[in-house]
CSV table of C-alpha atoms in Angstrom, one decimal:
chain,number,residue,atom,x,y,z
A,154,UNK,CA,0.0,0.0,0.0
A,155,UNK,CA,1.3,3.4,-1.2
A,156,UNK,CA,2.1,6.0,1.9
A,157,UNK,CA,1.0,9.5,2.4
A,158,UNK,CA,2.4,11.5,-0.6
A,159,UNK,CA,3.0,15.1,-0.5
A,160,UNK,CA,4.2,17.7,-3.2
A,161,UNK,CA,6.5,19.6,-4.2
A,162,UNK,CA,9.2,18.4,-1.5
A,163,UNK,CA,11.0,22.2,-1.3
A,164,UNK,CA,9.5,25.2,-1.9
A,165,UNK,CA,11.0,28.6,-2.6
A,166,UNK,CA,8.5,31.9,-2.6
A,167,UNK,CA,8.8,35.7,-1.8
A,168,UNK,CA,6.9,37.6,0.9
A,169,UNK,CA,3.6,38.1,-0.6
A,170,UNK,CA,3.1,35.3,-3.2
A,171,UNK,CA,0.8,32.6,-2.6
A,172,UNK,CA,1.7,28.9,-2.2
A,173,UNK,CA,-0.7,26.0,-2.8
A,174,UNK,CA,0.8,22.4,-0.8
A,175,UNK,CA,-0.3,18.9,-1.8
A,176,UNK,CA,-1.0,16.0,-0.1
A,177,UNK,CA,-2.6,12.2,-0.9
A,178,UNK,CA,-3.8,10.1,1.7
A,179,UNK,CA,-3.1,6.3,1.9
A,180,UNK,CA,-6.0,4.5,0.1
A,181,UNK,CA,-9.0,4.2,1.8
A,182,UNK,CA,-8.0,7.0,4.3
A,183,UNK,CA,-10.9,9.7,4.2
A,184,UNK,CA,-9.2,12.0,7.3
A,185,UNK,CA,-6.3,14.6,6.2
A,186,UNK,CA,-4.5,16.8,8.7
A,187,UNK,CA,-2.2,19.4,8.0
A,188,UNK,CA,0.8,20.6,10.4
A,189,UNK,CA,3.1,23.2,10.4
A,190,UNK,CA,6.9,22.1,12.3
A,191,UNK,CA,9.1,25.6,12.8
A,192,UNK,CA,12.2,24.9,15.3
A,193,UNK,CA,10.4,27.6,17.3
A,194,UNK,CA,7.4,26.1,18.0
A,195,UNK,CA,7.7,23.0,17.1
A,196,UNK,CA,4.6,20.8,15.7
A,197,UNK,CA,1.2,22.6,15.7
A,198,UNK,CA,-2.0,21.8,14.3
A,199,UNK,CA,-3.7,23.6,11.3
A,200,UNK,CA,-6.3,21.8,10.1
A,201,UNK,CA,-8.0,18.2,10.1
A,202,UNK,CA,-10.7,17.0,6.6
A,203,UNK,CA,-12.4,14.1,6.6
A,204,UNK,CA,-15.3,13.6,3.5
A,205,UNK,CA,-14.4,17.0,2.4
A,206,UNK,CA,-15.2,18.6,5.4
A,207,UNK,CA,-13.3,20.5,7.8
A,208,UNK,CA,-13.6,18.9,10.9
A,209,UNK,CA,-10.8,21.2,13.2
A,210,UNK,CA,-9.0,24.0,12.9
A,211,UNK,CA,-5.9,25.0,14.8
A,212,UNK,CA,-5.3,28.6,15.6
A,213,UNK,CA,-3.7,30.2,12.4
A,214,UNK,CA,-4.6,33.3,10.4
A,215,UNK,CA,-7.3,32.7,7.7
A,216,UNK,CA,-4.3,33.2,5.5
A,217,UNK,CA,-3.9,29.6,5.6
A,218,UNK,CA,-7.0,27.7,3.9
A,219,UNK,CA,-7.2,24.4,2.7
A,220,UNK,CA,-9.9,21.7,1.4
A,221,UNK,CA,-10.8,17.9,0.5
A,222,UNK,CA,-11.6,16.6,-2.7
A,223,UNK,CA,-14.2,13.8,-3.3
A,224,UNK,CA,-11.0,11.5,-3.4
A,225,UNK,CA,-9.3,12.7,-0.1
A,226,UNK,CA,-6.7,14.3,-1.7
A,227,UNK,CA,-6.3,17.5,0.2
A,228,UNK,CA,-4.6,20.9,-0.7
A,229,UNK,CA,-3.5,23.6,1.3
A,230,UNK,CA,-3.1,27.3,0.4
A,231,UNK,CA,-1.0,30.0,2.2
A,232,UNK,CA,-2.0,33.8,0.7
A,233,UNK,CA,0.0,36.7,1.1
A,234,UNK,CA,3.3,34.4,2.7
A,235,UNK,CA,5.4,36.1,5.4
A,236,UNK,CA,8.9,35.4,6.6
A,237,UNK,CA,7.5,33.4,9.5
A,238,UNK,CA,5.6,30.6,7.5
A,239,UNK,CA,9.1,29.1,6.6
A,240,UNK,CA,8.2,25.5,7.9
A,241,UNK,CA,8.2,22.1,7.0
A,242,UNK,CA,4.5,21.2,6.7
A,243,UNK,CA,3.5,17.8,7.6
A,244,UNK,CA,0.3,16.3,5.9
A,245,UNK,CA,-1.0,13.1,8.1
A,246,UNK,CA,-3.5,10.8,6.9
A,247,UNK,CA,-5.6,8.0,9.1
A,248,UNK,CA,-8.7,6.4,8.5
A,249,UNK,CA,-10.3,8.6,10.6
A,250,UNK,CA,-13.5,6.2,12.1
A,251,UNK,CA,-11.6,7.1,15.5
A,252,UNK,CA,-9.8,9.7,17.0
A,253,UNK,CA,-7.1,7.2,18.3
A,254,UNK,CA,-6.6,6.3,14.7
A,255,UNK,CA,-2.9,6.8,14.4
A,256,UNK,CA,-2.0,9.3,11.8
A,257,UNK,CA,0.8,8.2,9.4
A,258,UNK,CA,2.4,11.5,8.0
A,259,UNK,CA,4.0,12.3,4.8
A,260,UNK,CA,7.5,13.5,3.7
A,261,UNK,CA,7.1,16.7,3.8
A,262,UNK,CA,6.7,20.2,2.1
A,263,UNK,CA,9.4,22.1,3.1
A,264,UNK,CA,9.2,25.8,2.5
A,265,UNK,CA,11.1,29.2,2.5
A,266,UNK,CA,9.9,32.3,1.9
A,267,UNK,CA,12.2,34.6,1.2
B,1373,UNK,CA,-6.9,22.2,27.4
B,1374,UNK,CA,-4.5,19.4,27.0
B,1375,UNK,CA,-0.9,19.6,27.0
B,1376,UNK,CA,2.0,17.6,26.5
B,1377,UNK,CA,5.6,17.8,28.2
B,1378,UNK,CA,9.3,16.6,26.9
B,1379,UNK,CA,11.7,17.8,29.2
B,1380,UNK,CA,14.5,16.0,28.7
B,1381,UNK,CA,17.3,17.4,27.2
B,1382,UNK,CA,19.1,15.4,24.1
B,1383,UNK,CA,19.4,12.1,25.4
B,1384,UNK,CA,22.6,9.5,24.3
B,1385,UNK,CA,22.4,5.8,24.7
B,1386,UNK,CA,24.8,3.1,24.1
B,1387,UNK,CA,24.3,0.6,20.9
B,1388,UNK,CA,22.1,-2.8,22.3
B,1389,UNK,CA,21.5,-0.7,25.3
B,1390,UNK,CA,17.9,0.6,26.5
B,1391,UNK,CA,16.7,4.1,26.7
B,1392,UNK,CA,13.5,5.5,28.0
B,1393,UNK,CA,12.2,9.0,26.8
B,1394,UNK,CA,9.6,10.8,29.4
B,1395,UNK,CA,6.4,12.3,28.2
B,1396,UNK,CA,3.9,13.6,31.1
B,1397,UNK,CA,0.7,14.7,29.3
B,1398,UNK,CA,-2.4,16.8,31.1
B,1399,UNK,CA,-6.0,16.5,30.4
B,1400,UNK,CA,-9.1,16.9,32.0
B,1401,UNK,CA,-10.8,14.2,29.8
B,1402,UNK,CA,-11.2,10.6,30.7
B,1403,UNK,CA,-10.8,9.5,27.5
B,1404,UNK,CA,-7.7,9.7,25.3
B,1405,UNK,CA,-5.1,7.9,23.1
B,1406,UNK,CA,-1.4,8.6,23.9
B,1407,UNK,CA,1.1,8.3,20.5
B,1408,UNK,CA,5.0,8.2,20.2
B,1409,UNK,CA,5.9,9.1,16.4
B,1410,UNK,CA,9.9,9.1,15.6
B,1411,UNK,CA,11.4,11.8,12.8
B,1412,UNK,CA,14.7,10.8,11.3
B,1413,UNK,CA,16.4,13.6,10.0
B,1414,UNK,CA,15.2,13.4,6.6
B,1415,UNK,CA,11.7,15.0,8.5
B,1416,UNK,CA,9.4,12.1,8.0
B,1417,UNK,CA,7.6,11.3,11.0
B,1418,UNK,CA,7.0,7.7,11.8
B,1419,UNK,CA,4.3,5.5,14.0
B,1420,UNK,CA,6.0,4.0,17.0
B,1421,UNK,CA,3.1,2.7,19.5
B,1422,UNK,CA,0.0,3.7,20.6
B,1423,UNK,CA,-1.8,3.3,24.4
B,1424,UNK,CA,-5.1,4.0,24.9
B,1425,UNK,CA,-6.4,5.8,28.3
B,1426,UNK,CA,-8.3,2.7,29.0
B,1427,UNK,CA,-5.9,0.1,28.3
B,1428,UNK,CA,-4.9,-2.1,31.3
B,1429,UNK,CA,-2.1,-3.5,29.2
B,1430,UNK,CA,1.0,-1.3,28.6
B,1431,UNK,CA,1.3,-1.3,25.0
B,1432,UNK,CA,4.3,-2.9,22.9
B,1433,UNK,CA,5.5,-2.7,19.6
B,1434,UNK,CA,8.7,-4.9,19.0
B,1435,UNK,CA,11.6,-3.0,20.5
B,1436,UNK,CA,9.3,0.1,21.8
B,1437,UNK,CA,7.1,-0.4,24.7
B,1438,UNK,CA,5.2,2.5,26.8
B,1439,UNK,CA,5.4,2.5,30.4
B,1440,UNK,CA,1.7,3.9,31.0
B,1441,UNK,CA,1.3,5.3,34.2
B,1442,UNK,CA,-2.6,6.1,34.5
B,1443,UNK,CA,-1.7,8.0,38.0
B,1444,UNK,CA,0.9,10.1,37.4
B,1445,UNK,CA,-0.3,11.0,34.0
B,1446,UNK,CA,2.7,10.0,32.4
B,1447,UNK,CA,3.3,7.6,29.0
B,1448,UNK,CA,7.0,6.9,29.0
B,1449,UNK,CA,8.8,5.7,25.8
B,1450,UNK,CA,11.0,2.5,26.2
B,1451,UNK,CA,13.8,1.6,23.9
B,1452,UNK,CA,15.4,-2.0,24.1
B,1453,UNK,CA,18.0,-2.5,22.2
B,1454,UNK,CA,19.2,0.6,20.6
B,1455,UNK,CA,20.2,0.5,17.4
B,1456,UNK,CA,22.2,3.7,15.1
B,1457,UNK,CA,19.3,4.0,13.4
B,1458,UNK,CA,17.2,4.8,16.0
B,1459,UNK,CA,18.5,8.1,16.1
B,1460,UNK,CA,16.0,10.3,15.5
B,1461,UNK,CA,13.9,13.3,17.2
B,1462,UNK,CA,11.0,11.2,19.2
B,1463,UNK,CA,7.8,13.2,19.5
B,1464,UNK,CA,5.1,12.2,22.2
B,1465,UNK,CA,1.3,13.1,20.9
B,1466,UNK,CA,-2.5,12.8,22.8
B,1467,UNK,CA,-5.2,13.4,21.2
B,1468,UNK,CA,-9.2,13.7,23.8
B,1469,UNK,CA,-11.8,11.6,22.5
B,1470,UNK,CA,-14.3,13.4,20.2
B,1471,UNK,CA,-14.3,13.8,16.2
B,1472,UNK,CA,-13.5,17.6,17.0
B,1473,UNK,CA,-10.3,16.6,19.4
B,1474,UNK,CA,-7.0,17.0,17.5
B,1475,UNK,CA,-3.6,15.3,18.4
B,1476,UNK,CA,-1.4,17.4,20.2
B,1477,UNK,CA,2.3,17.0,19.8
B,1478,UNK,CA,5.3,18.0,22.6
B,1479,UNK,CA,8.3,19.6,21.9
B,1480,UNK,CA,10.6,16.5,21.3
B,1481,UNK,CA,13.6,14.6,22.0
B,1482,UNK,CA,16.4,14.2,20.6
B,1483,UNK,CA,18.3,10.9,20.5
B,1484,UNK,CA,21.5,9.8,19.3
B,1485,UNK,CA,22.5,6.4,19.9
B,1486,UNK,CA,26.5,5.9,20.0
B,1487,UNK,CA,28.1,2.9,18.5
């Protein structure tokens, strides 16, 4: 069974510019969650789909947006990218019938804004 | 609100020898499921084991077993073993019962096993 892909690996924008992250959930998994990893503050929580539906939201600026598609691929989009959204974001998906279904996470988006 | 605690600073272990990583965790819910992921340096973070709040068992997974301590509200990792690549950042989680709950991750430890 494939894992959790995510795309593009790196990422390089500008302050300003707009950034739109990919992620695809193991088969069968219908529950995304996106996370944002900074040395600073380590791992938080930005958002969790499941069925195309946001289901929780961390607490982040509406800058950052994302959505489901019918297939539970999920994308997330930064707008208007500041210095401080340099991260590596983590994309987890689980089956999500539970909430002690373990997550299993992706590679990785990392990105620099420059 | 819950919260999750890694204290420890980076941690060194001898090859073949065992290692425990703390994790105290604080919730006011009953009901909860305690994670340990691992993340090599390449940023991938991995499964290890999973305990459940209600769980009389302490949960094992091959070499990794938690030391669940209901009581004390603590979910230590245990590492027989050691191996070079178990080095790694190791990253304790909870997440409350509840399709609104999310999983909460502490700060991290850092191991680095010496051969």
């Amino acid at each position: 069974k494939a894992g959790v892909t995510q795309t593009p690996r790196y990422l390089i924008k500008t302050r300003g510019q707009q950034v739109t992250l990919s992620c695809s959930p193991i088969s069968g998994h219908r529950s995304v969650s996106w996370y944002q990893q900074t040395p600073g503050q380590g791992l938080q929580f930005l958002f969790e789909y499941f069925s195309e539906t946001q289901r929780n939201k961390g607490n982040f600026p509406g800058r950052f947006s994302g959505r489901q598609f019918s297939n539970s691929r999920s994308e997330m989009n930064v707008s208007t990218l500041e210095l401080g959204d340099s991260a590596l974001y983590l994309c987890a998906s689980s089956s999500g019938q539970s909430s002690y279904n373990e997550q299993f996470f992706g590679p990785g988006t990392r990105l620099t804004v420059l | 609100a819950q919260k999750i605690t890694q204290t420890q600073p980076g941690m060194f272990v001898q090859e073949k020898e065992a290692v425990t990583l703390d994790c105290t965790y604080d919730t006011s819910d009953q009901s909860y499921g305690l994670f340990w992921y691992k993340q090599p340096s390449s940023g991938e973070m991995i499964f290890l084991i999973y305990q459940g709040s209600y769980d009389e068992q302490n949960a094992t997974e091959g070499r990794y077993s938690l030391n669940f301590q209901k009581a004390r509200k603590s979910a230590n990792l245990v590492i027989s073993a050691s191996q070079l690549g178990d080095s790694a950042m190791y990253f304790c989680a909870m997440r409350e019962r509840g399709a609104n709950s999310k999983l909460t991750f502490g700060k991290g430890i850092t191991l680095s096993v010496r051969p």
